[in-house]
Coordinates of C-alpha atoms in Angstrom, one line a residue:
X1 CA 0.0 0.0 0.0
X2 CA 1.3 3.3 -0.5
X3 CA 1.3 5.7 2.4
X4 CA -0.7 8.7 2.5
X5 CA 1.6 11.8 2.4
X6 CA -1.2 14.0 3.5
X7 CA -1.5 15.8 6.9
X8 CA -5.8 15.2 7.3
X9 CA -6.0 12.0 9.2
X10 CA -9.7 10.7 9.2
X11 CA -11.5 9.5 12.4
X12 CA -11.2 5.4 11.4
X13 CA -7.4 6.2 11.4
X14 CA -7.4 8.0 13.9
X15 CA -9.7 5.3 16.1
X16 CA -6.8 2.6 14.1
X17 CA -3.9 4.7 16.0
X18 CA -5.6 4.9 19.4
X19 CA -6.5 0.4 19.2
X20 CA -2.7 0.3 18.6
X21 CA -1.4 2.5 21.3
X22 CA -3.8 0.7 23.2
X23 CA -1.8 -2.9 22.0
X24 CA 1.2 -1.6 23.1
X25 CA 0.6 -0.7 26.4
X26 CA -0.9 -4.5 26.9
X27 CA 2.0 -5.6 25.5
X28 CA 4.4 -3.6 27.9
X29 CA 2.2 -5.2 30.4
X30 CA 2.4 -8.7 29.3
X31 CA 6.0 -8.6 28.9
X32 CA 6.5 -7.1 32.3
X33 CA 4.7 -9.6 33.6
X34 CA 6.3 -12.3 31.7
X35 CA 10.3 -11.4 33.1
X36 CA 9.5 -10.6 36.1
X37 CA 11.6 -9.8 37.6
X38 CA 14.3 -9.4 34.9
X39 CA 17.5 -11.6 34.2
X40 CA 20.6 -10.4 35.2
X41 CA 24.3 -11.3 33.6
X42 CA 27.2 -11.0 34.8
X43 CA 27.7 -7.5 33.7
X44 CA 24.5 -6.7 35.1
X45 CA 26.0 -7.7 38.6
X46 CA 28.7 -5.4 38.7
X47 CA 26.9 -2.5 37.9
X48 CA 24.4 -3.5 40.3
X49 CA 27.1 -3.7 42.7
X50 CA 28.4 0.3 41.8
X51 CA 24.8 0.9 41.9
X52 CA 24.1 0.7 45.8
X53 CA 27.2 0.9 46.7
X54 CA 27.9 4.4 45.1
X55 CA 31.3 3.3 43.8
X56 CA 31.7 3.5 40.0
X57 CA 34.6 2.7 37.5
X58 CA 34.2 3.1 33.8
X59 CA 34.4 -0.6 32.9
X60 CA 31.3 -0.9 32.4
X61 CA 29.4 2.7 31.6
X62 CA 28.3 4.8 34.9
X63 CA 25.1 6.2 33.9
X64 CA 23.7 3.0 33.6
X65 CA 24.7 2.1 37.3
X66 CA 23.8 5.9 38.4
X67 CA 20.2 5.8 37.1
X68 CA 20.0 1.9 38.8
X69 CA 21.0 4.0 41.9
X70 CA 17.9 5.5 42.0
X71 CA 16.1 3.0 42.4
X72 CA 18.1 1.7 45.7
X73 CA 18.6 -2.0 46.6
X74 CA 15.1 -3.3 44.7
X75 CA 17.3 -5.7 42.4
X76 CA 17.2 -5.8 38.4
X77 CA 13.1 -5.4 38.2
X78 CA 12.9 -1.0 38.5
X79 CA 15.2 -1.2 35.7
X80 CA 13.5 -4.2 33.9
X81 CA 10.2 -1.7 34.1
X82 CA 12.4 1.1 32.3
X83 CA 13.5 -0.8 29.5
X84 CA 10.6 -2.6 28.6
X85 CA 8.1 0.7 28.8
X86 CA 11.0 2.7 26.3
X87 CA 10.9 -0.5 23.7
X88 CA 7.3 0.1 23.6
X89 CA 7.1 3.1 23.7
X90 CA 9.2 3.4 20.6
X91 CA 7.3 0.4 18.7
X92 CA 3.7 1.6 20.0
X93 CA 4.9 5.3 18.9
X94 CA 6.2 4.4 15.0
X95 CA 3.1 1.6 14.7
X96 CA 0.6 4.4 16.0
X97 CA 1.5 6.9 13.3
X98 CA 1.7 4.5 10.9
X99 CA -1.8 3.4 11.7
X100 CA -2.7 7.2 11.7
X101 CA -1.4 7.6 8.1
X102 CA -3.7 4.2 6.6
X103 CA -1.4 2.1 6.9
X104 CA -3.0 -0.3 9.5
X105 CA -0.9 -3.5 8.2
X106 CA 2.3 -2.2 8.8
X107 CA 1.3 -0.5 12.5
X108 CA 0.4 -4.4 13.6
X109 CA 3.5 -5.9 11.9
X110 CA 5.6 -2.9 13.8
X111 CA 4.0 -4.3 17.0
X112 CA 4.7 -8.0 15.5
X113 CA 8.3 -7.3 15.7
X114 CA 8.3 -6.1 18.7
X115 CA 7.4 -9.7 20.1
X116 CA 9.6 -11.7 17.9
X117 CA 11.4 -13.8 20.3
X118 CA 14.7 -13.0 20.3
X119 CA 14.3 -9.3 20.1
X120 CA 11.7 -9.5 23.1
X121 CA 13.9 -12.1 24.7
X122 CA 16.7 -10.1 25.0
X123 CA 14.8 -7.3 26.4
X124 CA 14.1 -9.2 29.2
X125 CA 17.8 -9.1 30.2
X126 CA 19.1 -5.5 32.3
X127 CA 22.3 -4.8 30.3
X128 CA 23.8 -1.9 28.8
X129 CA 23.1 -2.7 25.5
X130 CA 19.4 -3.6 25.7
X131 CA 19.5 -0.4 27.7
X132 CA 21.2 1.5 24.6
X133 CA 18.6 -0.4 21.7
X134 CA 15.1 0.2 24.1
X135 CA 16.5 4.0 24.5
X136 CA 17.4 4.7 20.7
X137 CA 13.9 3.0 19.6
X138 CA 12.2 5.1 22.3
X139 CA 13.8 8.1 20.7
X140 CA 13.2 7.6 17.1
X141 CA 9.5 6.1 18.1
X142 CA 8.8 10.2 19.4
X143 CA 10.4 11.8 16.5
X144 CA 8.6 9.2 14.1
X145 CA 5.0 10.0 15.6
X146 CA 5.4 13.5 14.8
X147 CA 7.2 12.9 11.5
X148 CA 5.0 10.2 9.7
X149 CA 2.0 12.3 10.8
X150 CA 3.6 15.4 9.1
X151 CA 3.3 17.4 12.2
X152 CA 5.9 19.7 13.7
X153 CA 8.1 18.3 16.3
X154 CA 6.5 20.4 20.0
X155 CA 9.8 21.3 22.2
X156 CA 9.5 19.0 25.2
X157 CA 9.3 16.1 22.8
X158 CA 12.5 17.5 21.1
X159 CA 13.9 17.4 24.7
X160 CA 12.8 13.7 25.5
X161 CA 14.0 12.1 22.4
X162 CA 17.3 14.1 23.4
X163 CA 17.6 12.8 26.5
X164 CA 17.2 9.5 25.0
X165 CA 19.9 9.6 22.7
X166 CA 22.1 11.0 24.6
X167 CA 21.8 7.9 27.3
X168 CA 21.7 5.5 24.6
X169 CA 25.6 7.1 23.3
X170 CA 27.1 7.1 27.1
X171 CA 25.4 3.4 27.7
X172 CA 27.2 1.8 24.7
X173 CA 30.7 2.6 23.5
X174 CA 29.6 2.0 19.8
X175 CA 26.3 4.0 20.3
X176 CA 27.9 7.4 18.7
X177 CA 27.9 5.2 15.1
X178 CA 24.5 4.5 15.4
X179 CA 23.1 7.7 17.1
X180 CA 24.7 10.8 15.3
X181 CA 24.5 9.4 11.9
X182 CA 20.8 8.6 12.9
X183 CA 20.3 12.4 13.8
X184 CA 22.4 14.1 10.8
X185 CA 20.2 11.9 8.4
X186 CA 16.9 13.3 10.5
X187 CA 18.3 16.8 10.2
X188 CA 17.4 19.3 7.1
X189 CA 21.1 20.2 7.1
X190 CA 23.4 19.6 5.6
X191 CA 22.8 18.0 2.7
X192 CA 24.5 15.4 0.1
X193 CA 28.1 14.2 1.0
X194 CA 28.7 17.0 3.7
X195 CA 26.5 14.9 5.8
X196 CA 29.1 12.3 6.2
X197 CA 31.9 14.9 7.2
X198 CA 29.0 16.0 9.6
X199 CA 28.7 13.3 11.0
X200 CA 32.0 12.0 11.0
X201 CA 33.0 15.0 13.4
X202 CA 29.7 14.4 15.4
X203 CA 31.0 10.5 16.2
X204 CA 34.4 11.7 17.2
X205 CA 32.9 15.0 19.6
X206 CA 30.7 12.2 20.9
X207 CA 33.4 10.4 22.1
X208 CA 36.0 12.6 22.8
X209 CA 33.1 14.0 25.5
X210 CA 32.2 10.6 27.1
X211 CA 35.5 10.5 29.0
X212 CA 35.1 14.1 30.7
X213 CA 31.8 12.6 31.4
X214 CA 32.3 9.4 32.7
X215 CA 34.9 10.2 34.6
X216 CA 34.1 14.1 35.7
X217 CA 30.4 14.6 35.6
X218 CA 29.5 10.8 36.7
X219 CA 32.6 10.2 38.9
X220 CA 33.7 7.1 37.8
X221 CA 37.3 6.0 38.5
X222 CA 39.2 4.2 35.7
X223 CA 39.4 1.0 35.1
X224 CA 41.9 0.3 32.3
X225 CA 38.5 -0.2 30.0
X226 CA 40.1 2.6 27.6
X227 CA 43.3 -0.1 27.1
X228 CA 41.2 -3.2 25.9
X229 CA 41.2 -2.4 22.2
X230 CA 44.5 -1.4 21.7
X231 CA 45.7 -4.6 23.5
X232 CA 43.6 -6.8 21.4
X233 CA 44.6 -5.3 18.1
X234 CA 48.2 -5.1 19.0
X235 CA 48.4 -8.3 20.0
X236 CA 47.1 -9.7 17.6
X237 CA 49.5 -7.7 15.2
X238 CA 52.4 -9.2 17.4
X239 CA 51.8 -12.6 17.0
X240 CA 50.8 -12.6 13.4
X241 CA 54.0 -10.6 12.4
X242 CA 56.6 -11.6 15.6
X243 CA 57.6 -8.1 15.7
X244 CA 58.9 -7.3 19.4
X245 CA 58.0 -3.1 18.4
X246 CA 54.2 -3.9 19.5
X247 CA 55.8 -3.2 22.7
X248 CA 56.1 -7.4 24.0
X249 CA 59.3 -9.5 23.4
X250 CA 59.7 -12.6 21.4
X251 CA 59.5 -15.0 24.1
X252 CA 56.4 -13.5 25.4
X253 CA 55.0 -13.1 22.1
X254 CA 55.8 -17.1 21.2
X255 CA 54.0 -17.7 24.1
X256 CA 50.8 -15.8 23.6
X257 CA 50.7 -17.8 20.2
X258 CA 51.0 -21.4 22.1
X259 CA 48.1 -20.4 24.1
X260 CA 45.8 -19.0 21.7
X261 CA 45.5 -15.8 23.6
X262 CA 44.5 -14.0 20.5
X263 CA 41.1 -15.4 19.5
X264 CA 38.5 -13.8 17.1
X265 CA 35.5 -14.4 19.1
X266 CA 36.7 -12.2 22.0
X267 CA 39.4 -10.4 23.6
X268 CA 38.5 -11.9 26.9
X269 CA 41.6 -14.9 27.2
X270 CA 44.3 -11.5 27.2
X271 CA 42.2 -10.2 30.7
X272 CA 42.4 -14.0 32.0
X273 CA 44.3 -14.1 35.2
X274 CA 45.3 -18.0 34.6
X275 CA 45.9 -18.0 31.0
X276 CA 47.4 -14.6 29.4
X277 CA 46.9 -11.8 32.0
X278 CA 50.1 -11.8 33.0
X279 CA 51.8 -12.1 29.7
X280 CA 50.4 -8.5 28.7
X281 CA 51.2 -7.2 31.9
X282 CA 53.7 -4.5 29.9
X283 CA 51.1 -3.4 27.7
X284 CA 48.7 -3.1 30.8
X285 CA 51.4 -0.7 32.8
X286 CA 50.9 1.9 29.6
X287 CA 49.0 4.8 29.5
X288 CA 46.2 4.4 26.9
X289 CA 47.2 7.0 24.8
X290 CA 50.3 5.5 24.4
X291 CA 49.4 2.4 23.6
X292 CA 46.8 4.1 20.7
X293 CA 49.6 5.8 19.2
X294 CA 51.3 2.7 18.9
X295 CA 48.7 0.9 17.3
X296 CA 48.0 3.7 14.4
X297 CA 52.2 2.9 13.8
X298 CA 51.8 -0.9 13.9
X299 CA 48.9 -0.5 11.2
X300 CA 50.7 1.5 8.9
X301 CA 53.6 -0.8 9.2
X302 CA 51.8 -4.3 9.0
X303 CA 48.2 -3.4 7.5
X304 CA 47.6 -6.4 6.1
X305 CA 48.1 -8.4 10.0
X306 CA 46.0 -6.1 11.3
X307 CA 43.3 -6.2 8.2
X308 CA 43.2 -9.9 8.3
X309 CA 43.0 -9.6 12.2
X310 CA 40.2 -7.4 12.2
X311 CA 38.5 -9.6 9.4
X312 CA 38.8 -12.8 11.7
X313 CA 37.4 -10.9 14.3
X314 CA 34.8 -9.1 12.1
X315 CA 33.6 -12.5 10.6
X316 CA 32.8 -13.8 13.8
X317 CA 30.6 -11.4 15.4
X318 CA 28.7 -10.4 11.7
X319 CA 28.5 -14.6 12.1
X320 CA 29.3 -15.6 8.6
X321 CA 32.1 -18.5 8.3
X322 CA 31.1 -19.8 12.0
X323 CA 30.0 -23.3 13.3
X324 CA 26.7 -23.9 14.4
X325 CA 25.6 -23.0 17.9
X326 CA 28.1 -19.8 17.8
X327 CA 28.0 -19.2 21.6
X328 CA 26.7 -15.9 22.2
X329 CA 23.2 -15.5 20.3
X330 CA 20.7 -17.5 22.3
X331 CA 18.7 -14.9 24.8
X332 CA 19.6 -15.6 28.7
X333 CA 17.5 -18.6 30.1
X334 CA 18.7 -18.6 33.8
X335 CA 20.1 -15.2 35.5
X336 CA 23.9 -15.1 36.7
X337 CA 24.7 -17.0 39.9
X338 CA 24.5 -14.7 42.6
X339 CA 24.3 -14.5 46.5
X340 CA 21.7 -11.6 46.4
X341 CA 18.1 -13.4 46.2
X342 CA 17.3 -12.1 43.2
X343 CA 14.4 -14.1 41.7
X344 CA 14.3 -15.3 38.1
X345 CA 11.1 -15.1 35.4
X346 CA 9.6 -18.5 35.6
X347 CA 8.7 -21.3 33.3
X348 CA 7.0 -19.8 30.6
X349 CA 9.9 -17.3 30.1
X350 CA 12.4 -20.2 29.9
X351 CA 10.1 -21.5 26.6
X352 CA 9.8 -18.2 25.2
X353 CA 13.3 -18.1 25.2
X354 CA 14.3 -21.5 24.5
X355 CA 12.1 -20.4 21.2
X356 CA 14.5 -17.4 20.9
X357 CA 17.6 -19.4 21.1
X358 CA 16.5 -21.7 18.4
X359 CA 15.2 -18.7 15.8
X360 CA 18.5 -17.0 16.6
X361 CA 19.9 -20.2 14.9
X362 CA 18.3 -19.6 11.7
X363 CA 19.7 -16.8 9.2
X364 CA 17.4 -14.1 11.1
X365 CA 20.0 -14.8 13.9
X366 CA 23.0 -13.5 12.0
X367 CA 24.2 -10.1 11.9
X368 CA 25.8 -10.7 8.2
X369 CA 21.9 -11.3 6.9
X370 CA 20.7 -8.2 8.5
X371 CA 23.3 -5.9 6.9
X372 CA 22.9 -6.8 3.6
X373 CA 18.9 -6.1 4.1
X374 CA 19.7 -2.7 5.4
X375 CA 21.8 -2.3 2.3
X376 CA 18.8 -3.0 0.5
X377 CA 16.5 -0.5 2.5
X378 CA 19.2 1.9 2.0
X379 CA 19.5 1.6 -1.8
X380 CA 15.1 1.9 -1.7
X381 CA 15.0 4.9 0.4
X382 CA 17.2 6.7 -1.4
X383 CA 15.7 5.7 -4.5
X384 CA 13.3 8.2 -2.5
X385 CA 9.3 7.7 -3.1
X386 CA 7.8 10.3 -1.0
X387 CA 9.0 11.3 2.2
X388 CA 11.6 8.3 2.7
X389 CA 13.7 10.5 5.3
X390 CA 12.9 8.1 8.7
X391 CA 13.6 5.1 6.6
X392 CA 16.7 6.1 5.2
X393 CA 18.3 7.7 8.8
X394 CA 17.1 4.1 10.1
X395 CA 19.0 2.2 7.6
X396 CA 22.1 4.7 7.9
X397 CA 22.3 4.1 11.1
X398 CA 21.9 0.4 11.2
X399 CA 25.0 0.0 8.7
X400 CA 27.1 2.5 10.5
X401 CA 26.7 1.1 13.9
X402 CA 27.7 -2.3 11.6
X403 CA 30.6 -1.0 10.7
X404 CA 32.2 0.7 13.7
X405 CA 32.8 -3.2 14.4
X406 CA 35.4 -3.5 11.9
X407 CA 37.8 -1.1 14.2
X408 CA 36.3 -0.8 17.6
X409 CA 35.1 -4.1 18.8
X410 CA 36.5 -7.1 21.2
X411 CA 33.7 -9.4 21.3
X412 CA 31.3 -11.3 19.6
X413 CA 28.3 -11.5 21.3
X414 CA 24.8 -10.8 19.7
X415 CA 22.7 -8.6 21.9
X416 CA 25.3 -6.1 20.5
X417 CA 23.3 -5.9 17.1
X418 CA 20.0 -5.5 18.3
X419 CA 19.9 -2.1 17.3
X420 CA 20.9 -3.2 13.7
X421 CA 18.4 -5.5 13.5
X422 CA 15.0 -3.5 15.0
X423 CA 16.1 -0.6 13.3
X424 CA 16.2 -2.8 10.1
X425 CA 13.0 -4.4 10.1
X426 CA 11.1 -0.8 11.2
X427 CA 12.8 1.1 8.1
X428 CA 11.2 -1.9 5.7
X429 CA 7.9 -1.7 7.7
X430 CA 8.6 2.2 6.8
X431 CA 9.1 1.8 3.4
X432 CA 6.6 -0.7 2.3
X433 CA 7.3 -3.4 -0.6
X434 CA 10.2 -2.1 -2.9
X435 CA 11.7 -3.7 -5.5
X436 CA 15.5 -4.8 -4.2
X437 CA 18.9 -3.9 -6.9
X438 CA 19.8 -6.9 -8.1
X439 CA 23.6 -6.8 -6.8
X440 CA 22.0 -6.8 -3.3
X441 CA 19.9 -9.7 -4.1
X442 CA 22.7 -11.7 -4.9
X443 CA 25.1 -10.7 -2.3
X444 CA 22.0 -11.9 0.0
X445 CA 22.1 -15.2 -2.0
X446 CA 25.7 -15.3 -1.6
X447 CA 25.7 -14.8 2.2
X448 CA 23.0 -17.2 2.8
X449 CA 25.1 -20.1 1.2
X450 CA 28.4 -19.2 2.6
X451 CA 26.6 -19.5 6.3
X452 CA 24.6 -22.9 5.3
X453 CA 27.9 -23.9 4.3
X454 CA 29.9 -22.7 7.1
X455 CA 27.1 -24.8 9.5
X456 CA 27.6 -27.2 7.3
X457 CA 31.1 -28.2 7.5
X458 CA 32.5 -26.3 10.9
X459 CA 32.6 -28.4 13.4
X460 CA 30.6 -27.4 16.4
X461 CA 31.6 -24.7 18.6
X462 CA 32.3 -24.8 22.1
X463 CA 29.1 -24.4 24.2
X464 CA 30.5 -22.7 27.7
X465 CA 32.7 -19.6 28.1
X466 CA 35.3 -21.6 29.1
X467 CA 35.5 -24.0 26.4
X468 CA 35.6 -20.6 24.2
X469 CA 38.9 -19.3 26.3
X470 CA 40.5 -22.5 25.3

């Protein structure tokens, strides 16, 4: 159907929008009550921990663990409550207008997504970067309703939707990819390829503030967080090439290769006390900066070790050449051990996300699948067919979160592409049926047989952390 570009919207539309706000807010409900009272990770734990005991680092981001503060000592569930009512809040928001507009099909299929189980699954989890993905929809779900109903944009919903992003960039370090390109594209200026300069500066502002803000404004101490990627990628460098000007000697780096410290699912062996801590003890005593100004050198001088590096690294987490049963995908079933008497969602939870886990096996599970259909949406929208704008800023943002992975990533887990793939699937419901460029058609094809494959033939991954760390 195409949407109406007008600005009347007639009393059955309007009636359509007020029966799906409606739908939203049982669904809030119903999924309130279905995680009750929230999972909780491991990371989850520790900022619990800052939380009530008012002592924050930077490890994992402070604001997070401030705003749990607020809440006192009432475990995960005041924060469960937040997330959920922003994710449907931003669903309810973009289906509501699109009801408003006609387009009643798409307004329930916005609402459908929102309880596909692995998105909802994961939103049952308090973690920074369900956090970041319920904020950013919550966001572009208020600047959507105004938008799509071609009304102008009143000042304290300006205000929200900044407050919004501006959480969702300090609760994820790769939130400035997604969120500044997401507002350049909203903005009327500038236009054409000065956008990408725009927001090229915007990304690195963005995260040249977060450290003053961190670490002056929210008080947190630091934790050596800021060393993590430099470690990874020049250790990695090191024992691809053997060169000693990384800043670790042969010996040690000989032995970092007979351990597999350097893995492409995850930094996390280099951080591990009994396996390769201590061998990157040097690299740990060195300020950050120095150890980033080391790394630019050690990429100009071996670009190809780090490239393929990076690729390794980048081919895991998009989850193309992997084995079946990738660890990392399936939504939480059971909440980190823990001595605090936290309770855990009960028995129909544990289906709904044992349904999760298995969908997340199938190609809607991989990140790879998802980028090439935001390539597609991308090439659509700005193909342009009336007002395509939303769409388009979706998809933009989508790919550029994507590919701040190729440089500033450490791990391969999945819940760090949920933004990628709501924001995906919304711009589509956005843009209706469109006819897909061929090339994109193909390189869908192409990706789809390189995973089968990959599943295929790979044998099966290890199934614990542990057996990941080797």
């Amino acid at each position: 159907m195409v949407a109406r570009f007008t600005s009347r919207i007639i009393p059955a539309d309007r009636r359509a929008a007020r029966t799906i706000g409606v739908a939203a807010a049982l669904l809030f409900a119903a999924s309130l009550a279905l995680f009750w009272p929230g999972y909780v990770a491991y990371d989850s734990l520790a900022q619990y921990a800052q939380a009530t005991s008012g002592r924050y680092d930077d490890w994992h981001p402070p604001i997070m663990a401030r705003l749990w503060s607020l809440f006192g000592d009432h475990g995960p569930a005041p924060m469960l409550a937040l997330q959920l009512a922003a994710y449907w809040l931003g669903l309810g928001s973009f289906a509501a207008a699109l009801a408003a507009r006609g387009r009643r099909g798409a307004a329930w299929a916005v609402l459908a997504v929102g309880c596909w189980p692995p998105l909802l699954g994961w939103q049952g989890v308090v973690l920074k970067d369900l956090q970041m993905s319920a904020a950013l929809l919550a966001a572009t779900g208020i600047l959507g309703w105004w938008r799509l109903r071609n009304r102008p944009l009143p000042g304290p919903a300006l205000a929200v939707a900044a407050l919004l992003c501006g959480y969702a960039m300090l609760v994820r370090a790769n939130a400035p990819f997604a969120v500044v390109p997401l507002i350049v594209m909203l903005s009327p200026w500038p236009r054409g390829i000065a956008r990408a300069g725009v927001a090229l500066l915007g990304i690195a502002a963005a995260i040249g503030l977060s450290s003053p803000i961190n670490h002056g404004l929210l008080g947190a101490q630091r934790s050596g967080v800021e060393q993590t990627q430099a470690l990874y990628d020049l250790t990695g460098i090191g024992v691809a090439t053997g060169d000693t000007t990384v800043g670790l000697p042969a010996a040690t780096l000989a032995a970092i290769r007979a351990r597999h410290c350097v893995r492409p699912y995850f930094w996390d062996p280099l951080g591990e006390p009994r396996r390769c801590e201590t061998l990157v003890a040097p690299l740990r005593a060195e300020p950050a900066g120095t150890l980033y100004v080391r790394l630019a050198g050690m990429i100009l001088r071996h670009p190809i070790a780090y490239t393929e590096h990076r690729l390794a690294h980048l081919n895991s987490t998009e989850r193309l050449w992997v084995p079946r049963h990738w660890l990392g995908s399936a939504p939480l079933r059971a909440s980190e051990p823990n001595t605090l008497g936290f309770g855990e969602p009960g028995a129909l939870a544990k289906l709904w996300q044992s349904l999760g886990a298995w969908l997340m096996e199938t190609p809607l599970g991989w990140p790879i699948v998802w980028v090439v259909v935001a390539i597609a949406g991308l090439c659509c929208a700005l193909r342009g067919r009336g007002d395509d704008t939303l769409a388009c800023a979706l998809f933009t943002s989508a790919l550029t979160m994507e590919a701040s992975f190729a440089v500033i990533s450490i791990a391969s887990d999945l819940r760090y592409h949920l933004w990628t793939l709501t924001a995906t699937a919304i711009g589509w419901l956005l843009l209706g049926p469109r006819r897909w460029p061929r090339a994109v058609t193909l390189l869908l094809v192409a990706v789809l047989l390189v995973g089968v494959v990959a599943r295929v033939v790979l044998p099966e991954a290890p199934q614990t952390y542990a057996g990941m760390l080797g």
